[in-house]
JSON list of C-alpha atoms in Angstrom, two decimals:
[
{"chain": "A", "resi": 10, "resn": "MET", "atom": "CA", "xyz": [17.75, -14.90, -17.69]},
{"chain": "A", "resi": 11, "resn": "LEU", "atom": "CA", "xyz": [16.87, -13.00, -14.12]},
{"chain": "A", "resi": 12, "resn": "PRO", "atom": "CA", "xyz": [14.76, -10.35, -13.94]},
{"chain": "A", "resi": 13, "resn": "LYS", "atom": "CA", "xyz": [16.76, -6.99, -11.86]},
{"chain": "A", "resi": 14, "resn": "TYR", "atom": "CA", "xyz": [14.59, -7.15, -9.26]},
{"chain": "A", "resi": 15, "resn": "LYS", "atom": "CA", "xyz": [12.32, -9.16, -7.72]},
{"chain": "A", "resi": 16, "resn": "ILE", "atom": "CA", "xyz": [10.38, -8.10, -4.19]},
{"chain": "A", "resi": 17, "resn": "THR", "atom": "CA", "xyz": [8.80, -10.91, -2.27]},
{"chain": "A", "resi": 18, "resn": "PHE", "atom": "CA", "xyz": [6.07, -9.89, 0.01]},
{"chain": "A", "resi": 19, "resn": "ASP", "atom": "CA", "xyz": [2.54, -11.80, 2.62]},
{"chain": "A", "resi": 20, "resn": "TRP", "atom": "CA", "xyz": [-0.79, -11.28, 0.83]},
{"chain": "A", "resi": 21, "resn": "GLY", "atom": "CA", "xyz": [-3.55, -11.26, 3.20]},
{"chain": "A", "resi": 22, "resn": "THR", "atom": "CA", "xyz": [-4.16, -11.18, 7.16]},
{"chain": "A", "resi": 23, "resn": "HIS", "atom": "CA", "xyz": [-1.32, -12.41, 9.07]},
{"chain": "A", "resi": 24, "resn": "HIS", "atom": "CA", "xyz": [-3.65, -15.41, 9.99]},
{"chain": "A", "resi": 25, "resn": "ALA", "atom": "CA", "xyz": [-3.83, -15.73, 6.70]},
{"chain": "A", "resi": 26, "resn": "ALA", "atom": "CA", "xyz": [-0.53, -14.33, 4.64]},
{"chain": "A", "resi": 27, "resn": "GLN", "atom": "CA", "xyz": [0.62, -16.44, 1.46]},
{"chain": "A", "resi": 28, "resn": "GLY", "atom": "CA", "xyz": [3.62, -15.67, -0.11]},
{"chain": "A", "resi": 29, "resn": "ALA", "atom": "CA", "xyz": [3.67, -13.67, -3.96]},
{"chain": "A", "resi": 30, "resn": "HIS", "atom": "CA", "xyz": [6.19, -11.84, -6.05]},
{"chain": "A", "resi": 31, "resn": "VAL", "atom": "CA", "xyz": [6.60, -9.13, -8.50]},
{"chain": "A", "resi": 32, "resn": "THR", "atom": "CA", "xyz": [9.59, -9.34, -10.76]},
{"chain": "A", "resi": 33, "resn": "THR", "atom": "CA", "xyz": [11.42, -6.14, -12.85]},
{"chain": "A", "resi": 34, "resn": "ASP", "atom": "CA", "xyz": [13.63, -4.90, -14.55]},
{"chain": "A", "resi": 35, "resn": "ASP", "atom": "CA", "xyz": [12.62, -1.06, -13.88]},
{"chain": "A", "resi": 36, "resn": "PRO", "atom": "CA", "xyz": [14.67, 0.64, -10.48]},
{"chain": "A", "resi": 37, "resn": "VAL", "atom": "CA", "xyz": [10.97, 3.26, -11.30]},
{"chain": "A", "resi": 38, "resn": "ALA", "atom": "CA", "xyz": [8.68, 0.26, -11.18]},
{"chain": "A", "resi": 39, "resn": "CYS", "atom": "CA", "xyz": [10.98, -1.40, -8.46]},
{"chain": "A", "resi": 40, "resn": "GLU", "atom": "CA", "xyz": [10.13, 1.62, -5.60]},
{"chain": "A", "resi": 41, "resn": "THR", "atom": "CA", "xyz": [6.45, 2.49, -7.44]},
{"chain": "A", "resi": 42, "resn": "PHE", "atom": "CA", "xyz": [5.59, -0.80, -6.42]},
{"chain": "A", "resi": 43, "resn": "LEU", "atom": "CA", "xyz": [6.87, -0.77, -2.47]},
{"chain": "A", "resi": 44, "resn": "ALA", "atom": "CA", "xyz": [5.03, 2.00, -1.94]},
{"chain": "A", "resi": 45, "resn": "ASP", "atom": "CA", "xyz": [2.01, 0.56, -3.49]},
{"chain": "A", "resi": 46, "resn": "LEU", "atom": "CA", "xyz": [3.35, -2.65, -0.52]},
{"chain": "A", "resi": 47, "resn": "LEU", "atom": "CA", "xyz": [3.70, 0.40, 2.21]},
{"chain": "A", "resi": 48, "resn": "GLU", "atom": "CA", "xyz": [-0.05, 1.72, 1.30]},
{"chain": "A", "resi": 49, "resn": "ARG", "atom": "CA", "xyz": [-1.29, -1.43, 1.73]},
{"chain": "A", "resi": 50, "resn": "LYS", "atom": "CA", "xyz": [0.38, -2.16, 4.63]},
{"chain": "A", "resi": 51, "resn": "LEU", "atom": "CA", "xyz": [1.55, -5.48, 3.28]},
{"chain": "A", "resi": 52, "resn": "ARG", "atom": "CA", "xyz": [4.95, -7.15, 4.83]},
{"chain": "A", "resi": 53, "resn": "ILE", "atom": "CA", "xyz": [7.92, -6.99, 2.06]},
{"chain": "A", "resi": 54, "resn": "GLN", "atom": "CA", "xyz": [10.21, -10.17, 3.01]},
{"chain": "A", "resi": 55, "resn": "GLN", "atom": "CA", "xyz": [12.96, -9.46, 0.91]},
{"chain": "A", "resi": 56, "resn": "ILE", "atom": "CA", "xyz": [14.30, -7.77, -2.07]},
{"chain": "A", "resi": 57, "resn": "LEU", "atom": "CA", "xyz": [16.61, -9.66, -4.95]},
{"chain": "A", "resi": 58, "resn": "HIS", "atom": "CA", "xyz": [18.89, -7.77, -7.14]},
{"chain": "A", "resi": 59, "resn": "GLU", "atom": "CA", "xyz": [20.24, -10.15, -10.16]},
{"chain": "A", "resi": 60, "resn": "GLY", "atom": "CA", "xyz": [18.72, -12.94, -8.08]},
{"chain": "A", "resi": 61, "resn": "VAL", "atom": "CA", "xyz": [21.15, -11.79, -4.56]},
{"chain": "A", "resi": 62, "resn": "ALA", "atom": "CA", "xyz": [19.43, -9.97, -1.73]},
{"chain": "A", "resi": 63, "resn": "LEU", "atom": "CA", "xyz": [20.22, -6.38, -1.30]},
{"chain": "A", "resi": 64, "resn": "PRO", "atom": "CA", "xyz": [22.48, -5.46, 1.82]},
{"chain": "A", "resi": 65, "resn": "PRO", "atom": "CA", "xyz": [20.02, -3.97, 4.12]},
{"chain": "A", "resi": 66, "resn": "HIS", "atom": "CA", "xyz": [21.46, -0.53, 3.29]},
{"chain": "A", "resi": 67, "resn": "GLN", "atom": "CA", "xyz": [20.48, -0.87, -0.47]},
{"chain": "A", "resi": 68, "resn": "ALA", "atom": "CA", "xyz": [16.68, -2.16, 0.30]},
{"chain": "A", "resi": 69, "resn": "ASP", "atom": "CA", "xyz": [16.73, 0.57, 3.18]},
{"chain": "A", "resi": 70, "resn": "ALA", "atom": "CA", "xyz": [17.41, 3.45, 0.90]},
{"chain": "A", "resi": 71, "resn": "LEU", "atom": "CA", "xyz": [14.52, 1.67, -2.26]},
{"chain": "A", "resi": 72, "resn": "ILE", "atom": "CA", "xyz": [12.23, 1.76, 1.18]},
{"chain": "A", "resi": 73, "resn": "ARG", "atom": "CA", "xyz": [13.00, 4.96, 2.19]},
{"chain": "A", "resi": 74, "resn": "THR", "atom": "CA", "xyz": [12.25, 5.81, -1.72]},
{"chain": "A", "resi": 75, "resn": "ALA", "atom": "CA", "xyz": [9.12, 4.20, -1.69]},
{"chain": "A", "resi": 76, "resn": "ALA", "atom": "CA", "xyz": [7.90, 6.27, 1.67]},
{"chain": "A", "resi": 77, "resn": "GLY", "atom": "CA", "xyz": [8.63, 9.44, -0.52]},
{"chain": "A", "resi": 78, "resn": "ILE", "atom": "CA", "xyz": [6.25, 8.24, -3.09]},
{"chain": "A", "resi": 79, "resn": "LEU", "atom": "CA", "xyz": [3.98, 7.70, -1.16]},
{"chain": "A", "resi": 80, "resn": "ALA", "atom": "CA", "xyz": [4.26, 10.56, 1.30]},
{"chain": "A", "resi": 81, "resn": "SER", "atom": "CA", "xyz": [4.26, 12.38, -1.98]},
{"chain": "A", "resi": 82, "resn": "ARG", "atom": "CA", "xyz": [0.99, 11.27, -2.69]},
{"chain": "A", "resi": 83, "resn": "HIS", "atom": "CA", "xyz": [-0.61, 11.93, 0.09]},
{"chain": "A", "resi": 84, "resn": "VAL", "atom": "CA", "xyz": [-0.23, 15.29, 0.20]},
{"chain": "A", "resi": 85, "resn": "CYS", "atom": "CA", "xyz": [-0.52, 15.58, -3.82]},
{"chain": "A", "resi": 86, "resn": "ALA", "atom": "CA", "xyz": [-4.90, 14.27, -2.77]},
{"chain": "A", "resi": 87, "resn": "SER", "atom": "CA", "xyz": [-5.01, 16.22, 0.24]},
{"chain": "A", "resi": 88, "resn": "LEU", "atom": "CA", "xyz": [-4.03, 19.41, -1.51]},
{"chain": "A", "resi": 89, "resn": "GLY", "atom": "CA", "xyz": [-4.93, 19.22, -4.75]},
{"chain": "A", "resi": 90, "resn": "ILE", "atom": "CA", "xyz": [-1.43, 19.78, -6.06]},
{"chain": "A", "resi": 91, "resn": "ASN", "atom": "CA", "xyz": [0.53, 18.37, -8.48]},
{"chain": "A", "resi": 92, "resn": "SER", "atom": "CA", "xyz": [3.74, 16.76, -7.98]},
{"chain": "A", "resi": 93, "resn": "GLU", "atom": "CA", "xyz": [5.84, 18.97, -8.55]},
{"chain": "A", "resi": 94, "resn": "GLU", "atom": "CA", "xyz": [4.69, 21.84, -7.03]},
{"chain": "A", "resi": 95, "resn": "ALA", "atom": "CA", "xyz": [4.71, 19.02, -4.30]},
{"chain": "A", "resi": 96, "resn": "HIS", "atom": "CA", "xyz": [8.77, 18.80, -4.34]},
{"chain": "A", "resi": 97, "resn": "ALA", "atom": "CA", "xyz": [9.76, 22.53, -5.13]},
{"chain": "A", "resi": 98, "resn": "ARG", "atom": "CA", "xyz": [7.37, 23.23, -1.53]},
{"chain": "A", "resi": 99, "resn": "PHE", "atom": "CA", "xyz": [7.74, 20.25, 0.42]},
{"chain": "A", "resi": 100, "resn": "GLY", "atom": "CA", "xyz": [11.60, 18.00, -1.56]},
{"chain": "A", "resi": 101, "resn": "LEU", "atom": "CA", "xyz": [9.36, 15.13, -2.32]},
{"chain": "A", "resi": 102, "resn": "PRO", "atom": "CA", "xyz": [9.90, 13.07, -4.49]},
{"chain": "A", "resi": 103, "resn": "ALA", "atom": "CA", "xyz": [8.38, 14.69, -7.58]}
]
């Protein structure tokens, strides 16, 4: 059975980049992992859903959500607030 989501990314520096992938059936875990990749500035090559590459607008929506998660992490850490307060004050994902 195919995993629901498969994320392929480059691991390492640009000169010595190695391909890697992570699979999950949980959409929230997928978004969280994408946020981790964004945090580490790793190149995201492809996002598959049930073995098929996501259309650009759907992949962009996942990346947008991941960017919101990352922004929420940074705001919460910088201001010393929890994710619910960051959501209420700034509209960031809770």
